[in-house]
CSV table of C-alpha atoms and ligand atoms in Angstrom, one decimal:
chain,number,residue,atom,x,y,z
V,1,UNK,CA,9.4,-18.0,-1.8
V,2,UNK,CA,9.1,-14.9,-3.6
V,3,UNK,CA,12.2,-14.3,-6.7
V,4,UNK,CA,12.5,-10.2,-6.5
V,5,UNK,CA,12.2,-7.4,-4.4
V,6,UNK,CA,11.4,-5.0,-7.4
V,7,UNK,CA,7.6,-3.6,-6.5
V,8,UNK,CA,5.5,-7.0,-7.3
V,9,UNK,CA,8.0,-8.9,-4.9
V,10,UNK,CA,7.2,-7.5,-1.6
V,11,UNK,CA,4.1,-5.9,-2.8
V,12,UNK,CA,3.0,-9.6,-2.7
V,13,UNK,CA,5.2,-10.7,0.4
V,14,UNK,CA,2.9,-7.3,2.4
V,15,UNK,CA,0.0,-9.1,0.5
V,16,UNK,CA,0.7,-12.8,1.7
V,17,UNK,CA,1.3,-11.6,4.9
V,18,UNK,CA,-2.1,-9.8,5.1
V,19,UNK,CA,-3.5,-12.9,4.5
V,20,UNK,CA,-1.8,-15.1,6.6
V,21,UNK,CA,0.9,-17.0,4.3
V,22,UNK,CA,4.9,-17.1,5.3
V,23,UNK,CA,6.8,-15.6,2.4
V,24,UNK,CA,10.8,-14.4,1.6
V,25,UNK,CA,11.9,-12.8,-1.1
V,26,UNK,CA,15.2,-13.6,-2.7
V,27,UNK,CA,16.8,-10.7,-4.7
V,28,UNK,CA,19.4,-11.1,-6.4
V,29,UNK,CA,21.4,-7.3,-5.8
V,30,UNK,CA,22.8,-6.0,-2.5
V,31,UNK,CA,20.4,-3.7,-0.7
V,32,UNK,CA,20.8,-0.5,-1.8
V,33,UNK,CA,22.1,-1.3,-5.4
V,34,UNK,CA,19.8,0.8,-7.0
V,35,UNK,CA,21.2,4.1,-7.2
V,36,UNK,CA,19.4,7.5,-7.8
V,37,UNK,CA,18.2,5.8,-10.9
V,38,UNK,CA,15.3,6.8,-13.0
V,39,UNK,CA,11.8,8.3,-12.2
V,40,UNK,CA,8.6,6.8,-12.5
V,41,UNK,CA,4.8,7.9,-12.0
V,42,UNK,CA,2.6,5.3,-9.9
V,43,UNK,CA,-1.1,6.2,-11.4
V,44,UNK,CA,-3.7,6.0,-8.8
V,45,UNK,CA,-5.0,2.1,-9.9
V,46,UNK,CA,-1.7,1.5,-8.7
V,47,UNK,CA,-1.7,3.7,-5.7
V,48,UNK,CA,-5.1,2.7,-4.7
V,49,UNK,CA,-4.4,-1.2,-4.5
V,50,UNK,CA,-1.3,0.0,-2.4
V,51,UNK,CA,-3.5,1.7,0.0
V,52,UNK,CA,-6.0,-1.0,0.5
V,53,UNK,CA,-2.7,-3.3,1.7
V,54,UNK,CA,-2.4,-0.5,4.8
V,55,UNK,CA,0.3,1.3,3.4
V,56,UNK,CA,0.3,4.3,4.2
V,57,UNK,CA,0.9,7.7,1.5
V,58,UNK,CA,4.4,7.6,0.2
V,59,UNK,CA,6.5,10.4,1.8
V,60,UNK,CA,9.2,10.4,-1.2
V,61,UNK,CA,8.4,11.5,-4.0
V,62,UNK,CA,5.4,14.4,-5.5
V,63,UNK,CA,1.9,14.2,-6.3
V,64,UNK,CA,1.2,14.7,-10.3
V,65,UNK,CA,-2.9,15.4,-10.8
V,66,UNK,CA,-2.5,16.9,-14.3
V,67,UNK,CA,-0.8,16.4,-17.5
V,68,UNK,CA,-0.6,19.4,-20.1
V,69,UNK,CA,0.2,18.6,-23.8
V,70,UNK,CA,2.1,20.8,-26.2
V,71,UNK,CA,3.5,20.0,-30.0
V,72,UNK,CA,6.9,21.0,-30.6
V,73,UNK,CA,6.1,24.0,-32.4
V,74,UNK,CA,4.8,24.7,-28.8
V,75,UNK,CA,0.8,24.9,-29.3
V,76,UNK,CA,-0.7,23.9,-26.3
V,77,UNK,CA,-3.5,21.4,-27.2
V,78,UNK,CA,-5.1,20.4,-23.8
V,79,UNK,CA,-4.5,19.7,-19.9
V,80,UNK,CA,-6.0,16.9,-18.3
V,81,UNK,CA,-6.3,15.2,-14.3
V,82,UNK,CA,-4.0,12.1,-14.4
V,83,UNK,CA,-6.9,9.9,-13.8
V,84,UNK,CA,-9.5,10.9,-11.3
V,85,UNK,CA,-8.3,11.8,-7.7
V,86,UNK,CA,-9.7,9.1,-5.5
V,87,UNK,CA,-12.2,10.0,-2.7
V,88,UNK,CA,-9.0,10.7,-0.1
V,89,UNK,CA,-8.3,13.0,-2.8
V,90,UNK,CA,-5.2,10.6,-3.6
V,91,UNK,CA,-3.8,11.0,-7.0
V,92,UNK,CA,-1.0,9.8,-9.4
V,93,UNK,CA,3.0,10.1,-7.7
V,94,UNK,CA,6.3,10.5,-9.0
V,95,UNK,CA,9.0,9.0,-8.0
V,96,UNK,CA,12.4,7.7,-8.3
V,97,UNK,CA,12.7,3.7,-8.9
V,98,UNK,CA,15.0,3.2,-6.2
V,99,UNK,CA,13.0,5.1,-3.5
V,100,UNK,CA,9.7,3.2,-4.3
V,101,UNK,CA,12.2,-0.1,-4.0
V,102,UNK,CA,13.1,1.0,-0.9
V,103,UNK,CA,9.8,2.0,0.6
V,104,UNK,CA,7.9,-1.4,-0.3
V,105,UNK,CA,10.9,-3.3,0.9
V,106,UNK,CA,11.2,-1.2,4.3
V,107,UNK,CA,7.0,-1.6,4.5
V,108,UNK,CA,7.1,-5.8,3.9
V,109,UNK,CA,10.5,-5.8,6.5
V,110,UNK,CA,8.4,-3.6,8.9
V,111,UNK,CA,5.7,-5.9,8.9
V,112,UNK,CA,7.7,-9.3,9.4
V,113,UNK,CA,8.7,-10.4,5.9
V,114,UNK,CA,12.2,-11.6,5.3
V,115,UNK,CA,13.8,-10.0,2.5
V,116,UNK,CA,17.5,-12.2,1.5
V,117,UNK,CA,19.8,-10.0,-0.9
V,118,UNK,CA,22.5,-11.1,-3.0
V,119,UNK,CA,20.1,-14.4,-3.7
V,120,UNK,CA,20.2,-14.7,-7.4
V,121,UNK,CA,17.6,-17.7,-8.3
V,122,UNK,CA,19.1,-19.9,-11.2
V,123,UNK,CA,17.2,-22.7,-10.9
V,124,UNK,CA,14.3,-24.6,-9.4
V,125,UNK,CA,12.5,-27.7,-9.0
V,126,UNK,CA,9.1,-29.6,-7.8
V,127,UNK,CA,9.3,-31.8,-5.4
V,128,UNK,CA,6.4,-34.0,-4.4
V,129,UNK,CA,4.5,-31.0,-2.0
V,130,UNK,CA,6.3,-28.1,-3.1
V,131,UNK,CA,9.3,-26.5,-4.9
V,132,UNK,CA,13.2,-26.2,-4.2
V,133,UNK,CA,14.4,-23.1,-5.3
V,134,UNK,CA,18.7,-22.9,-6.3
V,135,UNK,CA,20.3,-19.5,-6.3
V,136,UNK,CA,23.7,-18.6,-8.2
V,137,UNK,CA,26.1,-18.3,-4.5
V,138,UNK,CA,25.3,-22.3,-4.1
V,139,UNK,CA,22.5,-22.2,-1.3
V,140,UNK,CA,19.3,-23.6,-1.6
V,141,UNK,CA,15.5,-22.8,-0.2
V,142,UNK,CA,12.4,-25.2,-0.2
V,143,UNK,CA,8.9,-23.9,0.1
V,144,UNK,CA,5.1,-24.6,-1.0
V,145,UNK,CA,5.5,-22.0,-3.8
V,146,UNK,CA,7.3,-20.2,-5.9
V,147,UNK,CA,6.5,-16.9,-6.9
V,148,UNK,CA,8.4,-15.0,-9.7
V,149,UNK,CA,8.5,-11.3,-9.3
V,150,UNK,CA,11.9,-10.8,-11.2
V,151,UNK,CA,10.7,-8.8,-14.0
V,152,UNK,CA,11.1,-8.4,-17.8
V,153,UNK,CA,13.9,-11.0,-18.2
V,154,UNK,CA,12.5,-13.6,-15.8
V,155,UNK,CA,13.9,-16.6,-14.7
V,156,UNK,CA,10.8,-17.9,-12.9
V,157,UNK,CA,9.0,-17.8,-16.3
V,158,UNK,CA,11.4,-19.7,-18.6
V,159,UNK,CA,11.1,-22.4,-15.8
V,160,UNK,CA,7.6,-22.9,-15.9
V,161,UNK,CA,8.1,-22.8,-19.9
V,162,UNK,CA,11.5,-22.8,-21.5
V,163,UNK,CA,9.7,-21.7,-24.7
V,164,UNK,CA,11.8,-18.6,-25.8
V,165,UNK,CA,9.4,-15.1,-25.7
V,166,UNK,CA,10.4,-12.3,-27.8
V,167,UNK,CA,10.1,-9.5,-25.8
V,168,UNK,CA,8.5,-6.5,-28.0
V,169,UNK,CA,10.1,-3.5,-29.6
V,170,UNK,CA,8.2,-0.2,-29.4
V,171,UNK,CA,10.1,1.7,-32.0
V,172,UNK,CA,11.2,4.0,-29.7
V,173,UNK,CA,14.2,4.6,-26.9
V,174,UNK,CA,13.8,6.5,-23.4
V,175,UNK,CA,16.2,7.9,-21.4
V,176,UNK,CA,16.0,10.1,-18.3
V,177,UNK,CA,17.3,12.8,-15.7
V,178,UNK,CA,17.2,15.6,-13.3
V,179,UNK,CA,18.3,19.2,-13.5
V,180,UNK,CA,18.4,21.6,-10.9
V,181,UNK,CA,19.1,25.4,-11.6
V,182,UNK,CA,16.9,26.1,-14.4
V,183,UNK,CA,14.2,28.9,-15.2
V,184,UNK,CA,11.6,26.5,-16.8
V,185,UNK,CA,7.6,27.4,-17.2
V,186,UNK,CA,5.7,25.4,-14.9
V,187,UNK,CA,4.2,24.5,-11.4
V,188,UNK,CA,4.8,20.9,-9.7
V,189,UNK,CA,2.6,18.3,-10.3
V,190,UNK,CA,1.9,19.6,-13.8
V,191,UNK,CA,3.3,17.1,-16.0
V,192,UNK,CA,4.2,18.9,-19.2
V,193,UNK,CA,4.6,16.5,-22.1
V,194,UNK,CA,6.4,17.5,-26.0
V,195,UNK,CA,4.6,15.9,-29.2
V,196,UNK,CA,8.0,17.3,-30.5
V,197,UNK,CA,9.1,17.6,-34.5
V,198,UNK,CA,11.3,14.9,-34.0
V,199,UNK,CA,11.2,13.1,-30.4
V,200,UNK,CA,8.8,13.0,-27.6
V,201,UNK,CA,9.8,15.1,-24.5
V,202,UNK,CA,8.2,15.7,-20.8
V,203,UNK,CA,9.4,16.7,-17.4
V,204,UNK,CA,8.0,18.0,-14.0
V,205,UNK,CA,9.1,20.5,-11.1
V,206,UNK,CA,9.2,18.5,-7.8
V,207,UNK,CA,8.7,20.8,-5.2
V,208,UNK,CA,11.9,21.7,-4.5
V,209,UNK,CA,12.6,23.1,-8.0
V,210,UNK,CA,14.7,20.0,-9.7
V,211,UNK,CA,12.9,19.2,-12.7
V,212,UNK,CA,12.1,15.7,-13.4
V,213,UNK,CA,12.4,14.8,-17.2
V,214,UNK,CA,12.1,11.9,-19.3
V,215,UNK,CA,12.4,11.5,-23.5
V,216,UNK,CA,11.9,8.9,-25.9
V,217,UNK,CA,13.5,9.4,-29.0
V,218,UNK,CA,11.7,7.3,-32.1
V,219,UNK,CA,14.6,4.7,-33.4
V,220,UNK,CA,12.8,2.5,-35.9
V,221,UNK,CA,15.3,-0.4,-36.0
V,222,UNK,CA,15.7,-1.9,-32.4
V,223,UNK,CA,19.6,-1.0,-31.4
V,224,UNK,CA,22.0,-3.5,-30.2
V,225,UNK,CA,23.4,-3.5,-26.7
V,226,UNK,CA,26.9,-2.6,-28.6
V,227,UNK,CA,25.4,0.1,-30.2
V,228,UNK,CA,23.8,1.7,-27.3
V,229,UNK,CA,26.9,1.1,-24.8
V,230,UNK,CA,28.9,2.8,-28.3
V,231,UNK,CA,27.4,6.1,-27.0
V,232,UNK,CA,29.2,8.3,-25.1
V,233,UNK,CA,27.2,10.4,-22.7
V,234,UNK,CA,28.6,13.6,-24.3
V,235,UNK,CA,27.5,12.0,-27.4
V,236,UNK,CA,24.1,10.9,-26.1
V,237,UNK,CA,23.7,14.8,-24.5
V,238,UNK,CA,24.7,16.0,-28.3
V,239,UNK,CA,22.3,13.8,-29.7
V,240,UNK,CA,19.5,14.6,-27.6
V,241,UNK,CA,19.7,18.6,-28.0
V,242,UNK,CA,19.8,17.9,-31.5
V,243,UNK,CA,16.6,15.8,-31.9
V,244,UNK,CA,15.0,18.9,-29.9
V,245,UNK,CA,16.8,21.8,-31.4
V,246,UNK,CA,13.9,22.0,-34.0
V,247,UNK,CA,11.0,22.5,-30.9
V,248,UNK,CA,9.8,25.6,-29.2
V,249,UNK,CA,10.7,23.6,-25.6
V,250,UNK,CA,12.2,24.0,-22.6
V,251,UNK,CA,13.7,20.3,-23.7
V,252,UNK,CA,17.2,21.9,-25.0
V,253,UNK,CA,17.5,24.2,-21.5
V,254,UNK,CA,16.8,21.1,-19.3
V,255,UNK,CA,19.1,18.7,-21.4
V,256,UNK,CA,22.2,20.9,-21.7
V,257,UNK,CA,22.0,21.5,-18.0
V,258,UNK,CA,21.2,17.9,-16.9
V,259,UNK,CA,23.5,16.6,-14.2
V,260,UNK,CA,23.5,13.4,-15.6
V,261,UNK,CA,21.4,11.9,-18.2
V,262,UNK,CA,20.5,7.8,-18.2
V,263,UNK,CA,21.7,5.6,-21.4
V,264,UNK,CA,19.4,4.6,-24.0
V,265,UNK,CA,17.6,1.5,-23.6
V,266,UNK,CA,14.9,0.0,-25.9
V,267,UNK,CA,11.2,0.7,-24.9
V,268,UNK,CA,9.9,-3.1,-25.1
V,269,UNK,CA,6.8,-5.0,-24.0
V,270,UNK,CA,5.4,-8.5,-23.6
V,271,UNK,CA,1.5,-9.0,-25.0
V,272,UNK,CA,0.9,-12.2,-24.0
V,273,UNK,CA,2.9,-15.1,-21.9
V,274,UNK,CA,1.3,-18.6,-22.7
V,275,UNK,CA,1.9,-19.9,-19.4
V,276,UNK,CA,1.7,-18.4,-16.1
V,277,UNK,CA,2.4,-21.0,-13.8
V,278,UNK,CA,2.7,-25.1,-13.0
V,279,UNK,CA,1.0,-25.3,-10.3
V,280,UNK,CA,3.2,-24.2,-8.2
V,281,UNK,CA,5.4,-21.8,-9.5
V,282,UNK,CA,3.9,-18.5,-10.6
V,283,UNK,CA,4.5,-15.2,-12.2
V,284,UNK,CA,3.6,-12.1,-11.8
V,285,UNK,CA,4.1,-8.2,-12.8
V,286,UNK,CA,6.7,-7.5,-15.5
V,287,UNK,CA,7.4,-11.1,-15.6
V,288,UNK,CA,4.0,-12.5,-17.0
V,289,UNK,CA,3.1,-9.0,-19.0
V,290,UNK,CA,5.3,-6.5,-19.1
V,291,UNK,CA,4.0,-2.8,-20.3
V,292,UNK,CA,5.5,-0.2,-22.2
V,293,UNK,CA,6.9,2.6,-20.3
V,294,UNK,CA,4.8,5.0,-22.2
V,295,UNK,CA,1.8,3.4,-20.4
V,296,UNK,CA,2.8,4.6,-17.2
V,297,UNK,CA,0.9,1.3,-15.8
V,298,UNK,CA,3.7,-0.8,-15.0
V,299,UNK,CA,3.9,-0.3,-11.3
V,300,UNK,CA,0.0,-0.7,-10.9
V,301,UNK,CA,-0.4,-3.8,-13.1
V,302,UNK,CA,2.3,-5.1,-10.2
V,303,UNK,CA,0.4,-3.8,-7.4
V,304,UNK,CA,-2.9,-5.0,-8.9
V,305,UNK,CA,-1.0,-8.6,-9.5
V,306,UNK,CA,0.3,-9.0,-5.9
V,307,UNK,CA,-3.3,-8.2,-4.3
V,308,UNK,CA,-5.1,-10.5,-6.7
V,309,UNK,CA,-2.7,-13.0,-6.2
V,310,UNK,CA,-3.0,-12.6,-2.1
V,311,UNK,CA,-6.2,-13.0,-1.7
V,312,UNK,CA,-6.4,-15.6,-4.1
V,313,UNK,CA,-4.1,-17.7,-2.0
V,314,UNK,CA,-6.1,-16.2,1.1
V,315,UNK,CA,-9.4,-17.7,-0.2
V,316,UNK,CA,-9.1,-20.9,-2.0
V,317,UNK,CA,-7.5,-23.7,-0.4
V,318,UNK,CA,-5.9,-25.6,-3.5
V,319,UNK,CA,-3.0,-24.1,-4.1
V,320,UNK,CA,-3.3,-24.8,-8.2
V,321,UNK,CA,-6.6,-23.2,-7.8
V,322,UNK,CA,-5.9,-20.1,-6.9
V,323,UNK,CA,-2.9,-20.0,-9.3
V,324,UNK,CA,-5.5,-21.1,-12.0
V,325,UNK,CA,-8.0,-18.0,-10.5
V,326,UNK,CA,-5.8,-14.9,-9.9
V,327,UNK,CA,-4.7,-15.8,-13.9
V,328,UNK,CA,-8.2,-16.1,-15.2
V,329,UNK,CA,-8.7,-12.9,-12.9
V,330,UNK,CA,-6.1,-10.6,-14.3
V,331,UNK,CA,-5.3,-12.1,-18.0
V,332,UNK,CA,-7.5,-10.3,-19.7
V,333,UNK,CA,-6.9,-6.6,-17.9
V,334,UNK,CA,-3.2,-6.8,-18.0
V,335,UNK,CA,-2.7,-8.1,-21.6
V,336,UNK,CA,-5.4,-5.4,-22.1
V,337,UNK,CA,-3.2,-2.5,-20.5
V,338,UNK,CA,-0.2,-4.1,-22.2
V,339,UNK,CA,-2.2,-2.8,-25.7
V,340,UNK,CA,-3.0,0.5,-24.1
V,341,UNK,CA,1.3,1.0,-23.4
V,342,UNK,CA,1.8,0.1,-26.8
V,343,UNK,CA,-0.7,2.2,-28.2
V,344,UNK,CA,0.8,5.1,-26.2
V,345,UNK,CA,4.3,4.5,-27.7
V,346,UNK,CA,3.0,4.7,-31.2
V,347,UNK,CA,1.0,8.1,-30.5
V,348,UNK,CA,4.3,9.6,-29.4
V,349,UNK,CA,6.6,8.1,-32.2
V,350,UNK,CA,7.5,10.0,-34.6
V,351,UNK,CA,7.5,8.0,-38.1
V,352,UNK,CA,8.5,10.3,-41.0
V,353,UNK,CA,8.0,14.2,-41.3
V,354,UNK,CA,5.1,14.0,-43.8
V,355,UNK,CA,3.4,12.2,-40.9
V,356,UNK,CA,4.7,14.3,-38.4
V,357,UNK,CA,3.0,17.7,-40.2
V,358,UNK,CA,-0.2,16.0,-40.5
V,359,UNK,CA,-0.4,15.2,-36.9
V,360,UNK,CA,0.9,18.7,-36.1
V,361,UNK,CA,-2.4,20.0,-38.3
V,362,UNK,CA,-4.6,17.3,-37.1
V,363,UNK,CA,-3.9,16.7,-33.2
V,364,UNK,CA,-5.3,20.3,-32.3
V,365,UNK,CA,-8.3,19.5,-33.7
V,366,UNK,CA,-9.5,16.7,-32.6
V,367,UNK,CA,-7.2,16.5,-28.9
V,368,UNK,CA,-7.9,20.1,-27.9
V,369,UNK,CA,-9.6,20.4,-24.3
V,370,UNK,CA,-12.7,18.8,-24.8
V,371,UNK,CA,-11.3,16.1,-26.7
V,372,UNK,CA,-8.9,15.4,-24.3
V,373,UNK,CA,-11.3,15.3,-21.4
V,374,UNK,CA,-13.8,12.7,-23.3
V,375,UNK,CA,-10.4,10.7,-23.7
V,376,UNK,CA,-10.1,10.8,-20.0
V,377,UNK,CA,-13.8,9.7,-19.6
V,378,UNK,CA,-13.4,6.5,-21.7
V,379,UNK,CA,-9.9,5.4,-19.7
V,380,UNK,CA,-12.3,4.7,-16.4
V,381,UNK,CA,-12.1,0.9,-16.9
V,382,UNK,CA,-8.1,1.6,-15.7
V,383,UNK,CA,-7.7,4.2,-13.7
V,384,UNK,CA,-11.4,3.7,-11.5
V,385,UNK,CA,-10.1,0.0,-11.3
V,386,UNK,CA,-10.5,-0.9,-7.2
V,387,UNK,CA,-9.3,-4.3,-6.0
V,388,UNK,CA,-11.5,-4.8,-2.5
V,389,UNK,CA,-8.9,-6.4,-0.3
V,390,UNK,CA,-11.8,-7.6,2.1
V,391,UNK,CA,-14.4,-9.1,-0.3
V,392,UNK,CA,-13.4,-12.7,-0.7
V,393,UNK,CA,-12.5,-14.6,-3.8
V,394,UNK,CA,-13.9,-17.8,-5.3
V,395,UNK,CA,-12.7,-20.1,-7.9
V,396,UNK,CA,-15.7,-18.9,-10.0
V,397,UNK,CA,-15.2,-15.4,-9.1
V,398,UNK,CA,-16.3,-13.0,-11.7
V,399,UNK,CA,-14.1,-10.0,-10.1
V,400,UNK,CA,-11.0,-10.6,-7.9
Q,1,LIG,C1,12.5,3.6,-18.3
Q,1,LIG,C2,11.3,3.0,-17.6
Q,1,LIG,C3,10.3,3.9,-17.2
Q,1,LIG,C4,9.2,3.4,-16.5
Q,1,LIG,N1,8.2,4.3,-16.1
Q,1,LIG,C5,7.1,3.8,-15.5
Q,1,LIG,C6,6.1,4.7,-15.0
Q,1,LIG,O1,6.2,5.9,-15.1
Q,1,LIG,N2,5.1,4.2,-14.4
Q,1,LIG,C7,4.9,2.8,-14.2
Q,1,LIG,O2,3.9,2.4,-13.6
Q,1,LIG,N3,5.8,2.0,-14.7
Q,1,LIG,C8,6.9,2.4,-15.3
Q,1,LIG,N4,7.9,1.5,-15.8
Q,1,LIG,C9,7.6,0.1,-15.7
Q,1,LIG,C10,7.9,-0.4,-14.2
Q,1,LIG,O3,9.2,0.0,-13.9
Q,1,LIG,C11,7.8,-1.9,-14.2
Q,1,LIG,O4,6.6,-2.3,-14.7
Q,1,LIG,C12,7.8,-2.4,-12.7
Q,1,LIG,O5,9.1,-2.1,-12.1
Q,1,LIG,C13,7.6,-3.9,-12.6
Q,1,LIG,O6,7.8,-4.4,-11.3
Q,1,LIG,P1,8.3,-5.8,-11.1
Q,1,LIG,O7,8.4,-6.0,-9.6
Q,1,LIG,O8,7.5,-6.8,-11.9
Q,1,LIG,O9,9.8,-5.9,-11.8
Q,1,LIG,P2,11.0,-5.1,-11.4
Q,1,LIG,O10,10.7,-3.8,-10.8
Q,1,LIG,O11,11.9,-5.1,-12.6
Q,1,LIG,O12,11.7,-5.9,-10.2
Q,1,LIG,C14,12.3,-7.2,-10.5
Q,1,LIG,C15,13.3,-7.5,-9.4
Q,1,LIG,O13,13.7,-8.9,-9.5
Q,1,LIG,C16,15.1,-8.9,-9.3
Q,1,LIG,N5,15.6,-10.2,-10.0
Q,1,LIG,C17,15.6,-10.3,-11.4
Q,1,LIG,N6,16.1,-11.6,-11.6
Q,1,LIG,C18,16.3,-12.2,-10.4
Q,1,LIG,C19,16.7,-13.5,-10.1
Q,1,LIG,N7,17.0,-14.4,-11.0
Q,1,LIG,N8,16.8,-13.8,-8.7
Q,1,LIG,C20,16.5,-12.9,-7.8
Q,1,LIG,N9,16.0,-11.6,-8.1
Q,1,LIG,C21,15.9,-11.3,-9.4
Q,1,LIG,C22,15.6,-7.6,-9.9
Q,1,LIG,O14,16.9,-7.3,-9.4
Q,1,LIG,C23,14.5,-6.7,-9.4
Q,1,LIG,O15,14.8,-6.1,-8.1
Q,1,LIG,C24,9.0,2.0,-16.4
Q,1,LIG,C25,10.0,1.1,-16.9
Q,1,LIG,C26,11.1,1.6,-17.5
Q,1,LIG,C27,12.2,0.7,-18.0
């Protein structure tokens, strides 16, 4: 039984199947809940675990190879690949949440896996062989295993350990949108990202001319719910253009003219999760480490998850076993990655002008193109990463 069809669920359902293992996921929203929603770039780790499960380039969506970096003032300090293309030439992808949803859910539903909707999981319990699962409409579902794919705010992980987590605050708020209609420099695929005065700013042209943006505005206290649901979306708009009305941007053009623009919401994280299963219950992806969004690694720490965890559960009989391998496998990467994220938010906060000049003086120097390319070089150990589907796992396995 797999809780959530967000990308780890039927990531690992296309996974388990591959390897031979019965799986449903339970997800707790209608089908096609999602909405337009907000954008997302899969880096090529991610991409390339996808593609050794058999699934095939996603159609949706636009390939983004480069990233270019400007300060507000408008300086451009450096452009860089987005990870090194793999040998297929296969490189990082935008796009939107709800079409990636839709494409791994189509892909495990096209290959045999059951996917439930409207199954909310509130509860669940070991029997003497496996695990009874209780969702919120009253029906029930028994199985070997449990595996929790429901993300940030897990159930499946405050069963295995009721201990309450704080979930990390970054410092920082994101928000998100598309706007069609407007003159704006740039190519697609170049992602074009704003060390601004007073917020951080990017966006890319799909091929269709929308532009794709994304800002996270530095808020040093973490806000409430109440406060962020306070904000109007004229108020939010009004907000944004003023953090950015300081920069030499295209951020103000691309606000104002934004169709719609997505709420606030804090930019948190999760470094470490004691527990990561019971034996047979188990987490994985935002549940058991969740990254910052500034990481851009979320997506591929879930990918990576689900094909460690498959053939994990492909290879080793006991089921404990493998439970115990694929977390001794992947610990250490993903609370690794989870650093990276947060070390990503703090390069793009803003914390006081004096601190803000000195970066604007100092950043050229030292993250012009050279710079930025030996930055590239030293970021192999993620983006090179390569699960090998067909190599087989053993408990003592060294590399999944
Ligand atoms: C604003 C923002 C921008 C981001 N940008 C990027 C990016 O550019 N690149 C990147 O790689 N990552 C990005 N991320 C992170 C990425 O979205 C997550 O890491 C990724 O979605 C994790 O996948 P998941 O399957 O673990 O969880 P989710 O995608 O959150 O899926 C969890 C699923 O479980 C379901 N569920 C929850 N509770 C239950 C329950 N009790 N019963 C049944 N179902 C349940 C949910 O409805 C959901 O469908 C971003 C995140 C945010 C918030």
């Amino acid at each position: 039984m797999i809780i959530g069809g967000g990308v780890a669920g039927p990531t690992s359902a296309i996974a388990l199947q591959k390897a031979g293992v019965e799986a449903v996921v339970y997800e707790a929203y209608d089908r096609g809940a999602d909405g337009i929603g907000a954008n997302l770039v899969l880096a090529v780790n991610g991409y390339r675990a996808l593609l050794e499960l058999g699934v095939k380039h996603l159609e949706d969506g636009f390939d983004v190879p480069r990233y270019r970096y400007h300060i507000g003032s408008g300086k451009a300090l450096a452009q860089v690949n987005n990870g090194n293309p793999l040998a297929d030439g296969t490189v990082g992808h935008a796009i939107t949440r709800s079409d990636l949803y839709r494409r791994l859910r189509d892909e495990a539903i096209s290959r045999g896996v059951q996917i439930e909707f409207g199954k909310r999981l509130v509860n669940a319990e070991l029997t003497n062989d496996g695990v009874v699962a209780h969702f919120a409409d009253g029906s029930k579902a028994e199985g070997d295993l449990l595996i929790g794919a429901d993300g940030l705010h897990s159930t499946v992980r405050r069963l295995i350990d009721p201990t309450e987590l704080e979930l990390r605050y970054g410092g920082l708020v994101t928000t998100s949108g598309y706007t069609s209609g407007v003159e704006v420099p740039g190519e697609p695929g170049t992602e074009f990202m704003y060390l601004g005065k007073r917020a951080f700013f990017c966006y890319i042209h799909d091929p269709a001319g929308v532009v794709w943006w994304y800002a996270a505005p530095t808020w040093p206290e973490e806000p409430t719910a109440d406060e962020l649901s306070a904000l109007t979306p004229q108020q939010w708009r009004e907000q944004l253009l003023d953090l950015f009305a300081a920069d030499d941007s295209p951020a103000k053009t691309i606000i104002q003219a934004a169709e719609e623009i997505t709420p606030p919401r804090p930019i948190q994280d999760i470094p470490h999760v004691p527990r990561w299963h019971n034996g047979r219950m188990v987490i994985i992806g935002d549940a058991c480490h969740a990254v910052s969004p500034s990481g851009g690694q979320g997506v591929s720490m879930a990918i990576e998850d689900a094909l460690v965890l498959g053939k994990c559960l492909r290879d080793i009989k006991s089921i404990e076993e493998a439970l115990n391998t694929y977390e001794r496998l992947r610990r250490d990467r993903v609370e690794k990655v989870v650093e990276f994220g947060r070390d990503a938010s703090r390069s793009i906060a803003v914390n006081g002008q004096a601190r803000r000049v000195f970066r604007d003086i100092f950043l050229p120097l030292v993250f012009n193109q050279k710079g930025a390319e030996k930055d590239l070089e030293k970021m192999s150990w993620l983006y090179d990463y390569r699960v090998d589907w067909d190599s087989p796992v053993a408990a003592d396995s060294t590399v999944p």
